[in-house]
C-alpha positions as MATLAB code, in Angstrom:
seq = 'MTWAKRIGLVLVALLFLWNLFLYASSQWNNDHIPGLGKWRVLSVLTGSMTPTIKAGDMVIVTRYTGEVPKTGDIITYWKDDQTRSLITHRVVQRLDNGYLQTKGDANQETDGGWTDPNRLVGKVVATIPFAAALQQLIKEPLTMVFILAGFIGYLIHTQRRSGSKKDNKQASIQTEKLEGDLT';
ca = [
     -16.093   -6.640  -73.484;
     -19.048   -8.427  -71.787;
     -17.116   -9.335  -67.882;
     -16.568   -5.587  -68.769;
     -19.851   -4.075  -68.816;
     -21.030   -6.667  -65.441;
     -17.861   -5.391  -63.801;
     -19.079   -2.277  -64.429;
     -22.718   -2.547  -63.524;
     -21.815   -3.813  -60.111;
     -19.480   -0.869  -59.134;
     -22.276    1.353  -60.147;
     -24.379   -1.001  -58.218;
     -22.001   -0.690  -55.013;
     -21.409    2.530  -55.261;
     -25.313    3.495  -55.415;
     -25.448    0.632  -52.407;
     -22.495    2.846  -50.783;
     -24.346    6.393  -50.656;
     -27.758    5.013  -49.870;
     -25.515    3.080  -46.690;
     -23.895    6.593  -45.514;
     -27.211    8.663  -46.508;
     -29.054    5.922  -44.053;
     -26.896    5.578  -41.533;
     -26.373    8.996  -41.191;
     -29.897    9.304  -40.289;
     -29.663    6.426  -37.491;
     -26.834    7.679  -35.911;
     -27.598    9.914  -32.849;
     -24.591   12.488  -33.696;
     -25.147   11.594  -37.883;
     -22.197   10.868  -38.737;
     -22.671    7.771  -41.336;
     -21.225    4.788  -40.122;
     -22.314    1.755  -38.146;
     -21.556    0.760  -34.264;
     -19.045    2.276  -32.909;
     -16.834    3.030  -36.719;
     -17.743    6.311  -38.826;
     -16.971    7.085  -42.363;
     -16.344   10.585  -42.966;
     -14.730   12.489  -46.248;
     -12.100   15.080  -45.995;
     -12.944   18.234  -47.911;
      -9.674   19.917  -47.082;
      -5.605   19.448  -47.306;
      -4.972   20.548  -44.106;
      -3.801   16.671  -43.576;
      -1.685   16.206  -46.812;
       0.529   14.766  -47.241;
      -0.738   11.825  -44.922;
      -4.511   12.696  -45.769;
      -5.809   14.292  -49.310;
      -8.778   16.639  -49.324;
     -10.779   13.579  -51.324;
     -10.044   10.848  -49.233;
     -12.586    9.050  -46.948;
     -11.306    8.515  -43.280;
     -12.866    5.728  -41.481;
     -12.991    6.563  -37.707;
     -13.709    4.497  -34.494;
     -14.504    5.742  -31.220;
     -11.970    5.518  -28.307;
     -13.281    3.160  -25.411;
     -11.565    3.351  -22.491;
      -8.614    4.709  -24.266;
      -7.660    8.633  -24.867;
      -5.944    9.859  -27.478;
      -2.307   10.061  -28.161;
       0.760   12.981  -29.095;
       0.624   11.235  -32.865;
      -3.216   10.303  -33.201;
      -5.114   11.358  -35.834;
      -8.321   12.081  -34.690;
     -12.171   13.389  -35.566;
     -13.216   16.227  -33.173;
     -16.236   18.414  -33.332;
     -15.197   21.871  -34.312;
     -17.707   23.396  -31.235;
     -21.160   23.668  -30.257;
     -22.527   25.797  -32.761;
     -21.300   25.103  -36.011;
     -21.489   21.661  -36.343;
     -18.751   21.137  -38.404;
     -15.847   17.850  -37.613;
     -11.651   18.749  -38.119;
      -9.281   16.141  -38.350;
      -6.115   16.704  -37.707;
      -3.265   15.289  -35.650;
      -2.874   15.926  -31.671;
       0.484   17.326  -31.186;
       0.100   17.915  -26.941;
      -2.429   16.283  -24.569;
      -2.943   17.689  -21.011;
      -3.497   15.721  -17.391;
      -7.203   16.860  -17.861;
      -7.435   15.486  -21.331;
      -7.573   18.469  -23.533;
      -5.894   18.328  -26.664;
      -3.831   20.306  -28.858;
      -4.255   19.621  -32.542;
      -2.346   20.251  -35.621;
      -3.009   19.774  -39.723;
       0.297   18.301  -40.829;
       0.396   21.079  -43.877;
      -0.442   23.355  -41.634;
       2.363   25.713  -40.314;
       0.832   26.641  -36.702;
      -0.866   24.751  -34.070;
      -4.764   25.037  -34.250;
      -6.313   27.541  -31.992;
      -7.245   26.700  -28.712;
      -7.079   23.259  -26.770;
      -9.743   20.282  -27.182;
     -12.009   19.524  -25.223;
     -12.360   16.039  -24.716;
     -16.376   15.652  -25.028;
     -15.944   17.056  -28.612;
     -14.206   13.606  -30.047;
     -15.475   11.858  -32.310;
     -12.798    9.375  -32.769;
      -9.422    7.991  -33.736;
      -8.536    7.609  -37.374;
      -7.708    4.500  -38.349;
      -7.817    4.072  -42.224;
      -8.073    6.245  -45.215;
      -9.668    5.559  -48.441;
      -8.212    7.301  -51.165;
     -10.418    9.288  -53.489;
     -13.609    7.402  -52.480;
     -15.171   10.759  -51.464;
     -14.218   13.030  -54.313;
     -15.653    9.670  -56.064;
     -18.382    9.783  -53.534;
     -18.965   13.562  -54.239;
     -18.898   13.185  -58.256;
     -22.450   10.988  -58.054;
     -24.184   12.808  -55.797;
     -23.847   15.569  -58.768;
     -26.915   15.275  -60.599;
     -25.692   15.435  -64.120;
     -23.451   12.256  -62.819;
     -26.296   10.423  -62.018;
     -28.360   11.164  -65.548;
     -25.139    9.850  -67.380;
     -25.406    6.532  -65.537;
     -28.929    6.369  -65.607;
     -28.684    7.560  -69.710;
     -25.938    3.982  -69.458;
     -27.611    1.583  -67.608;
     -30.542    2.244  -70.241;
     -29.333    1.760  -73.039;
     -27.255   -0.810  -71.913;
     -30.586   -2.769  -71.248;
     -32.462   -1.566  -74.411;
     -28.651   -2.616  -76.200;
     -28.775   -6.316  -74.623;
     -32.899   -6.620  -75.078;
     -31.692   -5.809  -78.996;
     -29.010   -8.820  -78.800;
     -31.176  -11.075  -77.216;
     -33.774  -11.100  -79.364;
     -32.209  -11.041  -81.944;
     -30.041  -14.558  -80.789;
     -33.673  -16.097  -80.677;
     -34.939  -14.788  -84.557;
     -31.960  -16.260  -85.821;
     -32.394  -19.904  -83.562;
     -35.670  -19.957  -85.127;
     -34.802  -18.866  -88.422;
     -31.988  -21.700  -88.110;
     -34.788  -24.552  -86.704;
     -36.768  -23.482  -89.442;
     -33.938  -23.865  -92.166;
     -32.806  -27.287  -90.966;
     -37.215  -28.118  -90.740;
     -37.495  -27.204  -94.391;
     -33.918  -29.236  -95.621;
     -35.192  -32.454  -93.975;
     -38.353  -32.192  -96.102;
     -36.453  -31.997  -99.256;
     -35.105  -34.754  -98.834;
];
């Protein structure tokens, strides 16, 4: 059972470090999107790309460097300059001037208007299923309280167990000394 506890602690620590990385990197990146270098990590909030990408998944996006989006690529772009919200959809058409027509896989219609190539964040290169949902769950204060309480409970439990083992070992040593003196 101790291996399960250790794995649980490692997972909690990794999730904590992952959230810390996402927060810190979003602060130091100029675009305020979490990630490192040309890579960005984003949470998918809607089901517009279902079944390819589901709500609650995370996507890893890489910036286009020297290449242009092709029809069929899944891209992430800024919706507009005012809202600062991101959209992840598939390119269905590309004009010679670089403007893109996009559409969510689950949507019947294409997105309204053409996307300016200057609003492009990058191309989706990987999807991590359920990662955004798990991250969102961990961000909840009640979840953090339960995780912290479990961790403190685990520490108290292991301290008591190690204390009782030491007491048992000392009692065993004293018993051996007494038995040795009697003979």
